[in-house]
Coordinates of C-alpha atoms in Angstrom, one line a residue:
Chain A
X143 CA -16.2 -21.2 41.6
X144 CA -18.9 -22.6 38.8
X145 CA -19.0 -19.8 37.4
X146 CA -15.0 -19.1 37.5
X147 CA -15.3 -22.6 35.2
X148 CA -17.4 -21.0 33.3
X149 CA -15.3 -18.0 32.6
X150 CA -12.4 -20.1 32.1
X151 CA -14.2 -22.4 29.2
X152 CA -15.1 -19.3 27.8
X153 CA -11.7 -18.0 27.9
X154 CA -10.7 -21.3 25.9
X155 CA -13.2 -20.8 23.6
X156 CA -12.7 -17.8 23.1
X157 CA -8.8 -18.3 22.1
X158 CA -9.8 -21.4 20.2
X159 CA -12.1 -19.2 18.1
X160 CA -9.1 -16.9 17.2
X161 CA -6.6 -19.6 16.3
X162 CA -9.0 -21.0 13.9
X163 CA -10.0 -17.4 12.9
X164 CA -6.4 -16.2 12.4
X165 CA -5.1 -19.5 10.3
X166 CA -8.3 -19.1 7.7
X167 CA -7.0 -15.0 7.5
X168 CA -3.4 -16.3 6.1
X169 CA -4.7 -19.3 4.6
X170 CA -4.5 -18.5 1.1
X171 CA -1.3 -18.1 1.9
X172 CA -0.7 -21.4 3.1
X173 CA -2.1 -22.5 0.1
X174 CA -0.2 -20.8 -2.2
X175 CA 2.9 -22.8 -0.2
X176 CA 1.1 -26.0 0.0
X177 CA 0.3 -26.7 -3.8
X178 CA 4.1 -25.3 -4.9
X179 CA 5.0 -28.1 -3.7
X180 CA 2.2 -30.4 -5.4
X181 CA 2.3 -32.0 -8.9
X182 CA -0.6 -30.5 -11.4
X183 CA -3.1 -33.4 -10.7
X184 CA -3.2 -32.7 -6.7
X185 CA -3.4 -29.0 -6.9
X186 CA -6.4 -29.2 -9.3
X187 CA -7.8 -31.6 -7.0
X188 CA -7.0 -31.4 -4.0
X189 CA -6.4 -27.8 -3.7
X190 CA -6.4 -27.8 0.6
X191 CA -4.6 -31.7 0.6
X192 CA -1.0 -31.3 2.5
X193 CA 1.0 -32.6 -0.1
X194 CA 2.2 -36.6 0.0
X195 CA 5.5 -36.8 -0.9
X196 CA 8.2 -33.8 -1.3
X197 CA 7.7 -32.6 -5.1
X198 CA 10.3 -30.7 -5.7
X199 CA 9.2 -30.2 -9.4
X200 CA 8.0 -26.8 -9.6
X201 CA 10.5 -25.0 -8.2
X202 CA 12.8 -26.3 -10.0
X203 CA 11.4 -25.4 -13.5
X204 CA 9.9 -22.2 -12.5
X205 CA 13.1 -21.3 -10.9
X206 CA 15.4 -21.9 -13.9
X207 CA 13.0 -20.3 -16.3
X208 CA 13.2 -17.2 -14.6
X209 CA 16.2 -17.3 -13.7
X210 CA 15.5 -16.1 -10.2
X211 CA 18.4 -15.8 -8.5
X212 CA 19.2 -12.7 -11.1
X213 CA 15.7 -11.6 -10.3
X214 CA 16.4 -11.8 -7.1
X215 CA 20.2 -10.3 -7.6
X216 CA 18.6 -7.5 -9.2
X217 CA 15.4 -6.5 -7.0
X218 CA 18.0 -7.0 -4.1
X219 CA 20.4 -4.6 -5.2
X220 CA 17.5 -2.4 -6.6
X221 CA 16.2 -2.1 -2.6
X222 CA 19.1 -1.7 -1.1
X223 CA 19.5 1.4 -3.1
X224 CA 16.1 2.4 -2.6
X225 CA 16.0 1.7 1.2
X226 CA 19.4 3.8 1.3
X227 CA 18.1 6.7 -1.1
X228 CA 15.1 6.9 0.9
X229 CA 16.2 7.5 4.2
X230 CA 18.9 9.8 3.4
X231 CA 16.3 12.2 1.1
X232 CA 13.1 12.1 3.7
X233 CA 15.3 12.3 7.0
X234 CA 17.5 15.1 6.1
X235 CA 14.5 17.1 4.4
X236 CA 12.4 15.7 7.3
X237 CA 15.3 17.4 9.8
X238 CA 15.9 20.5 8.2
X239 CA 12.1 21.2 6.9
X240 CA 11.0 20.3 11.1
X241 CA 14.1 22.6 12.9
X242 CA 13.8 25.5 10.0
X243 CA 10.4 26.2 10.6
X244 CA 10.2 29.1 8.5
X245 CA 7.1 29.8 6.2
X246 CA 9.3 28.4 3.1
X247 CA 10.2 25.2 5.0
X248 CA 6.4 25.4 6.3
X249 CA 5.5 25.3 1.8
X250 CA 7.3 23.0 1.1
X251 CA 6.6 20.4 3.7
X252 CA 2.5 20.7 2.3
X253 CA 3.8 20.3 -1.1
X254 CA 5.3 17.5 -0.5
X255 CA 2.7 15.4 1.8
X256 CA -0.2 16.6 -1.1
X257 CA 1.8 14.6 -2.8
X258 CA 0.8 11.4 -0.8
X259 CA -2.7 12.2 -2.1
X260 CA -2.1 12.1 -5.9
X261 CA -2.9 9.0 -7.7
X262 CA 0.5 8.1 -9.3
X263 CA -1.4 7.1 -12.8
X264 CA -2.8 11.1 -12.9
X265 CA 1.1 11.7 -13.6
X266 CA 2.0 8.7 -15.1
X267 CA 2.0 9.5 -18.3
X268 CA 3.6 11.8 -18.6
X269 CA 6.7 10.6 -16.3
X270 CA 6.7 7.7 -18.1
X271 CA 7.6 10.0 -21.4
X272 CA 9.6 12.5 -19.3
X273 CA 12.2 9.4 -18.5
X274 CA 12.8 8.2 -21.6
X275 CA 13.3 11.8 -22.8
X276 CA 16.4 12.6 -20.7
X277 CA 17.3 8.9 -21.4
X278 CA 16.8 7.2 -17.6
X279 CA 14.6 5.1 -18.8
X280 CA 15.4 0.9 -19.1
X281 CA 18.1 1.8 -16.4
X282 CA 18.7 0.9 -13.3
X283 CA 19.5 3.9 -11.1
X284 CA 17.2 5.9 -12.7
X285 CA 14.4 3.7 -11.3
X286 CA 16.0 3.4 -8.0
X287 CA 15.8 8.1 -8.5
X288 CA 12.8 7.7 -9.7
X289 CA 11.4 6.0 -7.0
X290 CA 13.1 7.5 -3.9
X291 CA 11.3 10.5 -4.9
X292 CA 7.8 9.0 -5.3
X293 CA 9.3 7.2 -1.5
X294 CA 10.6 10.3 0.0
X295 CA 7.3 12.4 1.0
X296 CA 6.1 9.2 3.6
X297 CA 9.7 9.3 5.3
X298 CA 9.5 13.6 5.6
X299 CA 6.3 13.1 7.5
X300 CA 7.5 10.4 9.7
X301 CA 11.2 12.4 10.4
X302 CA 9.3 15.5 10.8
X303 CA 7.5 14.1 13.6
X304 CA 10.2 12.1 15.4
X305 CA 12.8 15.4 14.9
X306 CA 10.4 16.7 17.5
X307 CA 11.8 14.4 20.6
X308 CA 15.4 14.8 19.3
X309 CA 16.5 16.9 22.3
X310 CA 17.9 20.2 20.9
X311 CA 20.6 20.6 23.9
X312 CA 22.7 18.1 21.7
X313 CA 22.7 19.1 18.6
X314 CA 23.4 22.6 20.6
X315 CA 25.9 21.4 22.6
X316 CA 27.4 19.5 19.3
X317 CA 27.7 23.3 17.8
X318 CA 29.0 24.8 20.5
X319 CA 31.9 22.6 19.9
X320 CA 32.4 24.0 16.8
X321 CA 30.4 21.2 14.2
X322 CA 29.3 21.8 10.8
X323 CA 25.1 21.1 10.6
X324 CA 26.2 18.3 8.5
X325 CA 28.0 16.5 11.5
X326 CA 25.6 17.7 13.8
X327 CA 22.9 16.3 11.9
X328 CA 24.7 12.7 11.4
X329 CA 27.2 12.5 14.6
X330 CA 23.9 13.4 16.8
X331 CA 20.7 13.1 15.4
X332 CA 20.8 10.9 12.7
X333 CA 22.2 8.2 15.4
X334 CA 19.3 9.3 18.4
X335 CA 16.5 8.3 14.9
X336 CA 17.9 5.3 14.4
X337 CA 14.7 3.2 15.4
X338 CA 12.5 5.0 13.3
X339 CA 14.6 4.9 10.6
X340 CA 14.5 0.8 11.2
X341 CA 11.1 0.9 10.6
X342 CA 10.7 3.4 7.4
X343 CA 14.0 0.9 5.9
X344 CA 11.6 -2.4 6.7
X345 CA 8.7 -0.6 5.2
X346 CA 10.4 0.7 2.1
X347 CA 12.0 -2.4 0.8
X348 CA 8.8 -4.3 1.4
X349 CA 7.1 -1.6 -0.9
X350 CA 10.0 -1.5 -3.4
X351 CA 10.2 -5.3 -3.2
X352 CA 6.3 -5.7 -4.2
X353 CA 6.6 -2.4 -6.5
X354 CA 5.4 -3.2 -9.7
X355 CA 4.0 -0.3 -12.5
X356 CA 7.2 2.0 -12.5
X357 CA 9.2 -1.1 -13.0
X358 CA 6.9 -2.0 -15.7
X359 CA 7.0 1.2 -17.7
X360 CA 11.2 1.5 -16.8
X361 CA 13.1 -1.2 -16.5
X362 CA 12.5 -3.2 -20.0
X363 CA 15.4 -5.1 -21.2
X364 CA 14.6 -9.2 -19.3
X365 CA 18.1 -8.5 -17.6
X366 CA 17.2 -5.7 -15.3
X367 CA 13.8 -7.4 -14.4
X368 CA 12.6 -7.1 -10.8
X369 CA 10.3 -10.4 -9.5
X370 CA 7.4 -9.1 -9.6
X371 CA 7.5 -7.5 -13.1
X372 CA 9.3 -10.9 -14.5
X373 CA 5.9 -12.8 -12.0
X374 CA 3.6 -10.8 -14.0
X375 CA 5.3 -11.8 -17.5
X376 CA 5.3 -15.5 -16.1
X377 CA 1.8 -15.6 -14.9
X378 CA 0.4 -14.6 -18.2
X379 CA 2.3 -16.9 -20.2
X380 CA 1.1 -19.7 -18.0
X381 CA -1.7 -19.0 -17.1
X382 CA -3.4 -22.7 -17.7
X383 CA -0.4 -24.5 -15.9
X384 CA -1.5 -24.0 -12.3
X385 CA 1.1 -26.0 -11.0
X386 CA 4.3 -23.5 -12.5
X387 CA 1.7 -20.1 -11.7
X388 CA 1.3 -20.9 -8.4
X389 CA 4.2 -21.3 -7.2
X390 CA 5.8 -18.4 -9.2
X391 CA 3.2 -16.8 -7.1
X392 CA 5.1 -18.0 -4.3
X393 CA 8.3 -17.3 -5.3
X394 CA 7.1 -13.5 -4.4
X395 CA 4.8 -14.6 -1.2
X396 CA 7.0 -16.2 0.5
X397 CA 10.1 -14.4 1.0
X398 CA 8.2 -11.5 1.7
X399 CA 6.4 -13.5 4.5
X400 CA 9.6 -14.6 5.6
X401 CA 10.8 -10.7 5.9
X402 CA 7.4 -9.7 7.9
X403 CA 7.6 -12.4 10.3
X404 CA 11.2 -11.3 10.9
X405 CA 10.7 -7.8 11.1
X406 CA 7.3 -8.0 12.3
X407 CA 8.0 -5.0 15.3
X408 CA 9.4 -2.5 12.7
X409 CA 7.0 -2.5 10.0
X410 CA 4.0 -1.9 12.8
X411 CA 5.7 0.6 14.0
X412 CA 6.4 2.2 10.6
X413 CA 3.1 1.7 9.5
X414 CA 1.4 3.5 12.2
X415 CA 3.7 6.5 12.2
X416 CA 3.5 6.3 9.1
X417 CA -0.5 7.0 9.2
X418 CA -0.5 10.6 7.7
X419 CA -3.4 12.4 9.3
X420 CA -5.3 14.6 6.5
Chain B
X1416 CA 8.6 28.3 19.1
X1417 CA 12.1 27.5 19.9
X1418 CA 12.8 26.3 16.4
X1419 CA 12.6 29.8 14.7
X1420 CA 15.6 31.3 15.7
X1421 CA 17.8 28.7 15.7
X1422 CA 20.4 30.7 13.7
X1423 CA 23.1 29.3 11.6
X1424 CA 20.6 26.0 11.0
X1425 CA 18.9 26.8 8.0
X1426 CA 21.1 29.6 6.5
X1427 CA 22.3 29.5 3.4
X1428 CA 23.8 26.5 1.9
X1429 CA 23.0 24.5 4.4
X1430 CA 19.7 24.6 3.6
X1431 CA 20.0 23.7 0.2
X1432 CA 22.2 20.4 0.7
X1433 CA 19.4 19.6 3.7
X1434 CA 16.6 20.5 1.5
X1435 CA 17.5 20.6 -2.3
X1436 CA 18.4 16.6 -3.4
X1437 CA 15.0 16.2 -2.7
X1438 CA 13.3 19.2 -3.8
X1439 CA 15.0 19.1 -6.5
X1440 CA 14.1 15.4 -7.7
X1441 CA 10.6 15.7 -6.1
X1442 CA 10.4 18.4 -8.8
X1443 CA 11.2 16.5 -11.7
X1444 CA 9.6 13.9 -11.4
X1445 CA 6.8 14.8 -9.2
X1446 CA 5.4 18.1 -10.0
X1447 CA 6.6 18.7 -13.8
X1448 CA 4.2 15.5 -14.7
X1449 CA 1.6 16.3 -12.8
X1450 CA 1.7 20.2 -14.5
X1451 CA 2.4 18.7 -17.9
X1452 CA -0.3 16.2 -17.6
X1453 CA -2.5 19.0 -17.9
X1454 CA -1.5 19.9 -21.6
X1455 CA -0.8 16.6 -22.1
X1456 CA -5.0 15.8 -21.8
X1457 CA -5.5 18.4 -24.9
X1458 CA -3.9 16.6 -27.2
X1459 CA -5.0 13.9 -28.9
X1460 CA -2.1 11.9 -29.2
X1461 CA -1.3 7.9 -29.7
X1462 CA 2.4 8.8 -27.4
X1463 CA 4.6 7.1 -29.8
X1464 CA 4.5 9.7 -33.3
X1465 CA 4.9 12.6 -33.4
X1466 CA 1.6 13.6 -34.1
X1467 CA 0.0 15.2 -31.8
X1468 CA -3.1 17.1 -32.7
X1469 CA -4.2 20.0 -30.1
X1470 CA -8.3 19.8 -29.4
X1471 CA -8.6 21.5 -26.2
X1472 CA -11.3 20.9 -24.3
X1473 CA -12.5 18.1 -26.4
X1474 CA -11.2 14.6 -24.7
X1475 CA -13.2 16.1 -21.6
X1476 CA -16.7 16.8 -23.2
X1477 CA -15.6 13.5 -25.2
X1478 CA -15.3 12.1 -21.3
X1479 CA -18.6 13.2 -20.4
X1480 CA -21.0 13.0 -22.8
X1481 CA -20.1 10.5 -25.3
X1482 CA -18.0 7.4 -23.9
X1483 CA -20.4 5.2 -22.0
X1484 CA -17.6 3.1 -20.6
X1485 CA -16.4 5.8 -18.6
X1486 CA -19.2 6.5 -16.9
X1487 CA -19.7 2.5 -15.7
X1488 CA -15.8 2.9 -14.8
X1489 CA -17.1 5.5 -12.6
X1490 CA -20.0 3.5 -11.1
X1491 CA -18.2 0.9 -10.4
X1492 CA -15.3 3.0 -8.2
X1493 CA -17.9 4.4 -6.2
X1494 CA -19.6 1.8 -5.3
X1495 CA -16.6 -0.2 -5.0
X1496 CA -15.2 2.9 -2.4
X1497 CA -18.5 2.6 -0.9
X1498 CA -18.8 -1.0 0.2
X1499 CA -14.9 -0.7 0.6
X1500 CA -14.7 2.8 3.3
X1501 CA -17.7 1.2 5.3
X1502 CA -17.0 -2.7 5.5
X1503 CA -12.9 -1.7 6.1
X1504 CA -13.7 0.4 9.0
X1505 CA -16.2 -1.6 10.6
X1506 CA -14.2 -5.2 9.8
X1507 CA -11.0 -3.5 11.3
X1508 CA -12.6 -2.0 14.6
X1509 CA -13.9 -5.5 15.5
X1510 CA -10.3 -6.9 14.5
X1511 CA -8.1 -4.1 16.9
X1512 CA -11.0 -5.0 19.7
X1513 CA -10.6 -8.1 19.7
X1514 CA -6.8 -8.4 19.1
X1515 CA -6.2 -5.8 21.9
X1516 CA -8.3 -8.3 24.4
X1517 CA -5.9 -9.5 26.9
X1518 CA -5.7 -12.8 24.9
X1519 CA -2.9 -15.3 24.3
X1520 CA -3.3 -15.4 20.7
X1521 CA -3.9 -11.9 20.3
X1522 CA -0.1 -11.9 19.0
X1523 CA -1.2 -14.4 16.7
X1524 CA -3.9 -12.9 15.4
X1525 CA -2.4 -9.3 14.8
X1526 CA 0.4 -10.9 13.0
X1527 CA -2.0 -12.8 10.2
X1528 CA -4.8 -9.8 9.7
X1529 CA -1.6 -8.1 8.6
X1530 CA 0.4 -10.1 6.7
X1531 CA -1.9 -9.9 3.9
X1532 CA -1.1 -6.3 3.7
X1533 CA 2.7 -7.0 3.4
X1534 CA 2.3 -8.6 -0.3
X1535 CA 2.3 -7.7 -3.3
X1536 CA -0.8 -6.3 -4.5
X1537 CA -0.6 -8.1 -8.4
X1538 CA 0.7 -11.5 -6.9
X1539 CA -1.8 -11.3 -4.6
X1540 CA -4.7 -10.9 -7.5
X1541 CA -3.2 -13.9 -9.0
X1542 CA -3.4 -16.1 -6.5
X1543 CA -7.2 -15.2 -6.0
X1544 CA -7.4 -16.2 -8.8
X1545 CA -6.8 -19.8 -8.1
X1546 CA -9.2 -19.4 -5.2
X1547 CA -12.3 -18.2 -7.1
X1548 CA -11.6 -20.4 -10.2
X1549 CA -10.0 -23.7 -8.6
X1550 CA -10.0 -23.8 -4.9
X1551 CA -14.0 -23.1 -4.5
X1552 CA -15.3 -24.5 -7.0
X1553 CA -13.2 -28.1 -6.1
X1554 CA -14.4 -27.7 -2.3
X1555 CA -17.6 -26.5 -3.0
X1556 CA -17.7 -30.1 -5.1
X1557 CA -16.5 -32.2 -2.0
X1558 CA -18.6 -30.8 0.5
X1559 CA -21.3 -30.4 -2.0
X1560 CA -22.3 -27.0 -1.5
X1561 CA -23.7 -25.5 -4.6
X1562 CA -22.9 -21.8 -3.7
X1563 CA -19.0 -22.2 -3.8
X1564 CA -19.1 -23.7 -7.6
X1565 CA -20.8 -20.1 -8.5
X1566 CA -17.7 -18.6 -10.0
X1567 CA -17.8 -15.2 -9.0
X1568 CA -15.0 -13.8 -11.5
X1569 CA -17.0 -15.0 -14.0
X1570 CA -20.3 -12.6 -13.8
X1571 CA -20.5 -9.4 -14.8
X1572 CA -22.8 -8.9 -11.7
X1573 CA -20.8 -10.7 -8.7
X1574 CA -16.8 -9.8 -10.4
X1575 CA -17.4 -6.4 -8.2
X1576 CA -17.5 -9.0 -5.4
X1577 CA -14.9 -10.7 -5.6
X1578 CA -12.2 -7.7 -6.1
X1579 CA -14.4 -6.0 -2.5
X1580 CA -13.1 -9.1 -1.0
X1581 CA -9.7 -9.9 -1.9
X1582 CA -9.2 -5.7 -1.7
X1583 CA -11.0 -5.9 2.1
X1584 CA -8.2 -8.5 2.8
X1585 CA -5.7 -7.0 2.1
X1586 CA -6.2 -3.9 3.7
X1587 CA -8.0 -4.5 7.2
X1588 CA -4.8 -5.0 8.9
X1589 CA -3.2 -1.9 8.1
X1590 CA -6.3 -0.1 9.8
X1591 CA -6.7 -2.5 12.3
X1592 CA -3.1 -1.1 13.5
X1593 CA -4.6 2.1 13.7
X1594 CA -7.4 1.3 15.5
X1595 CA -5.1 -0.1 17.8
X1596 CA -3.0 3.0 18.4
X1597 CA -6.4 4.6 18.8
X1598 CA -7.5 2.0 21.6
X1599 CA -4.9 2.1 23.4
X1600 CA -3.8 5.6 23.8
X1601 CA -6.8 5.7 25.8
X1602 CA -6.6 6.4 29.3
X1603 CA -8.2 3.8 31.6
X1604 CA -10.1 5.9 33.8
X1605 CA -12.6 6.8 31.3
X1606 CA -13.8 3.0 31.6
X1607 CA -13.3 2.9 35.5
X1608 CA -15.7 6.0 35.8
X1609 CA -18.2 4.3 33.1
X1610 CA -18.0 0.8 35.1
X1611 CA -18.4 2.7 38.1
X1612 CA -21.7 4.4 36.6
X1613 CA -22.8 1.3 35.6
X1614 CA -22.4 0.8 31.9
X1615 CA -22.6 -2.0 30.2
X1616 CA -20.0 -3.2 26.7
X1617 CA -22.2 -1.8 24.9
X1618 CA -22.7 1.8 26.4
X1619 CA -19.5 2.4 27.3
X1620 CA -18.5 1.6 22.9
X1621 CA -20.8 4.0 21.7
X1622 CA -20.4 6.8 24.3
X1623 CA -16.3 6.7 25.1
X1624 CA -14.1 4.1 22.8
X1625 CA -16.0 5.2 19.9
X1626 CA -16.3 9.5 20.2
X1627 CA -12.1 8.9 21.8
X1628 CA -11.4 6.8 18.2
X1629 CA -12.5 9.7 16.3
X1630 CA -9.0 10.7 15.5
X1631 CA -8.2 7.1 14.4
X1632 CA -11.1 7.3 12.0
X1633 CA -9.9 10.3 10.4
X1634 CA -7.0 8.5 9.3
X1635 CA -8.6 5.2 8.3
X1636 CA -11.6 7.0 6.1
X1637 CA -8.6 9.4 5.2
X1638 CA -6.8 5.7 4.2
X1639 CA -9.7 4.2 2.3
X1640 CA -11.1 6.6 0.6
X1641 CA -7.8 7.4 -0.8
X1642 CA -6.9 4.0 -1.0
X1643 CA -10.7 2.8 -2.9
X1644 CA -10.6 5.5 -5.8
X1645 CA -6.0 4.8 -6.5
X1646 CA -7.0 0.5 -6.2
X1647 CA -5.1 -0.4 -9.5
X1648 CA -1.9 -3.6 -8.7
X1649 CA -4.9 -5.6 -7.3
X1650 CA -7.6 -4.6 -10.5
X1651 CA -5.1 -5.3 -12.6
X1652 CA -4.4 -8.8 -12.1
X1653 CA -7.9 -9.8 -10.5
X1654 CA -10.5 -9.5 -13.2
X1655 CA -8.2 -6.5 -15.7
X1656 CA -11.2 -4.4 -15.2
X1657 CA -13.5 -7.7 -16.6
X1658 CA -15.7 -9.0 -17.8
X1659 CA -17.1 -6.6 -19.9
X1660 CA -15.7 -3.4 -18.0
X1661 CA -17.5 -4.3 -15.4
X1662 CA -14.9 -3.7 -12.5
X1663 CA -12.7 -1.4 -14.2
X1664 CA -11.5 0.9 -12.0
X1665 CA -10.8 4.4 -12.7
X1666 CA -6.7 4.2 -12.1
X1667 CA -7.1 1.0 -14.3
X1668 CA -8.6 2.7 -16.8
X1669 CA -6.3 5.4 -16.8
X1670 CA -3.6 3.1 -17.3
X1671 CA -5.5 0.3 -19.9
X1672 CA -6.6 4.0 -22.1
X1673 CA -3.2 4.9 -22.3
X1674 CA -0.9 1.5 -22.9
X1675 CA -3.7 -0.7 -23.8
X1676 CA -5.6 1.5 -26.8
X1677 CA -2.6 3.8 -27.4
X1678 CA -4.6 7.1 -26.7
X1679 CA -2.1 9.2 -24.2
X1680 CA -3.8 12.3 -24.5
X1681 CA -7.3 11.0 -23.4
X1682 CA -6.0 8.9 -20.6
X1683 CA -4.2 12.0 -19.5
X1684 CA -7.5 13.6 -19.6
X1685 CA -8.8 11.0 -17.2
X1686 CA -6.2 11.3 -15.2
X1687 CA -6.6 14.3 -14.3
X1688 CA -10.4 13.7 -13.9
X1689 CA -9.3 11.0 -11.3
X1690 CA -6.9 13.5 -9.3
X1691 CA -8.6 16.0 -9.1
X1692 CA -11.7 13.8 -7.7
X1693 CA -9.8 12.4 -5.0
X1694 CA -8.5 15.5 -3.8
X1695 CA -12.0 17.2 -4.0
X1696 CA -13.1 13.9 -1.7
X1697 CA -10.2 13.9 0.3
X1698 CA -11.0 17.7 1.2
X1699 CA -14.5 17.0 2.4
X1700 CA -13.6 14.3 4.4
X1701 CA -10.9 15.9 6.0
X1702 CA -13.2 18.9 7.2
X1703 CA -16.1 17.1 8.0
X1704 CA -14.4 14.5 10.4
X1705 CA -12.3 17.1 11.7
X1706 CA -15.7 19.0 13.1
X1707 CA -16.3 15.7 14.4
X1708 CA -12.4 15.8 16.6
X1709 CA -13.6 19.7 17.4
X1710 CA -17.2 19.0 18.7
X1711 CA -15.7 16.0 21.6

């Protein structure tokens, strides 16, 4: 009897430690959230205190100065395009490479996979030159094209793994009914890959939301900037104004946190499927 | 084997409809720049003017013989990679072991540990500047803990620790997910027979769990080693290489050389070295850990 009680108490303590530990771990995010709602003096003097009253001046100011609505529009548009094109690129190529299984396909697969290892900085200088040479620098579609190319290898890898679970019989049946290869893929295979597509789409949208360096190198004009780039330049100007600076950080952190809370399952499945085994 | 003779799937035009668009983009935006990069590294060039001077291997020679900063950069990157790889793997394995216990708070903890991973590296850098420079000193003053008032980011000897802390905070959740996948795939019967044999928890961990986790360890090592050498976003905003270039990672170094100092050829030479370094280490590591997997 006593032992069971002791076990129960231990369990309670472990659960309690869990709550404390988890809260401390995410506290930097909470700190951004609460401080964006406080005036400068309170941020500097009592950075961990909760806001005493609803103070929205920071949010209003940063929202207007950064032209947040326009940034949001840009970023959402770009993200949507990147997700669609990357999914198309990677699902089509991944399926064909897996089903074809020829030597040529194996070589192409290895080429795609090896690129995931290569640091972006090792080819960023020629890439920056190239995009301005072919006049796709400072265009949103050009940026989308480049980003999709850099993101798709991971998707190819994931789809190749997943295709092995899609029964060949279904594809064969459609083919015998006279469906073209494109139809077989889009009507039979692609719908069956929905779970992994959802995970990849979620991961891609998080990546592109957070993408900084390529956007910095390619999207030069103010009207085309994405949220991450805009916050970076805002922060370097308002470096000493912590009230505005921390609020600009909140503008990136809060939306992505909300997306994560809702899409957790997909994010985690995507990460598990995309874990490249060297 | 069955896939080999799928007549009509990979034939002619169909093959290129599916593989072509991405393959062409890939060759254009990835393979071409990588190859062209090799030739860039042989020039002295500021990136703006057309005055490109062919200097042969001089960039590389200067890099290793004259550039003290570059050696500093290599030193920092290896030091950072060493601690990051070990600590990240130990911590994330502990996290995974914790959250795979049957606890009510497991789901909450999993989410908490993973959350930093979906945030943007550059933004996280800003956030932690606030924490290191404003929040911790202020909290230290109130609580009377003087060690908190020392600013980690302010000193050449401690700034790298700040980079390490934030990098671990962001990266551990990712490895945790991979370890969780590895842990739940271990067959329960192994543990049952270990329990029958009277093996304790710690013994069970080292004789059963750890060896069977080897495939997961291969993945996480591969990720953390590569990630340490590729670290850029966080490095850029948290320290921008400072103070005094003490935290200038190799990837950041390429960027600053090319776009702040406008030395494209020289920067590209650094980029090529980084590429060779990352690929060599990855090959060595995978062949090493793969062998461990086979032995089991």
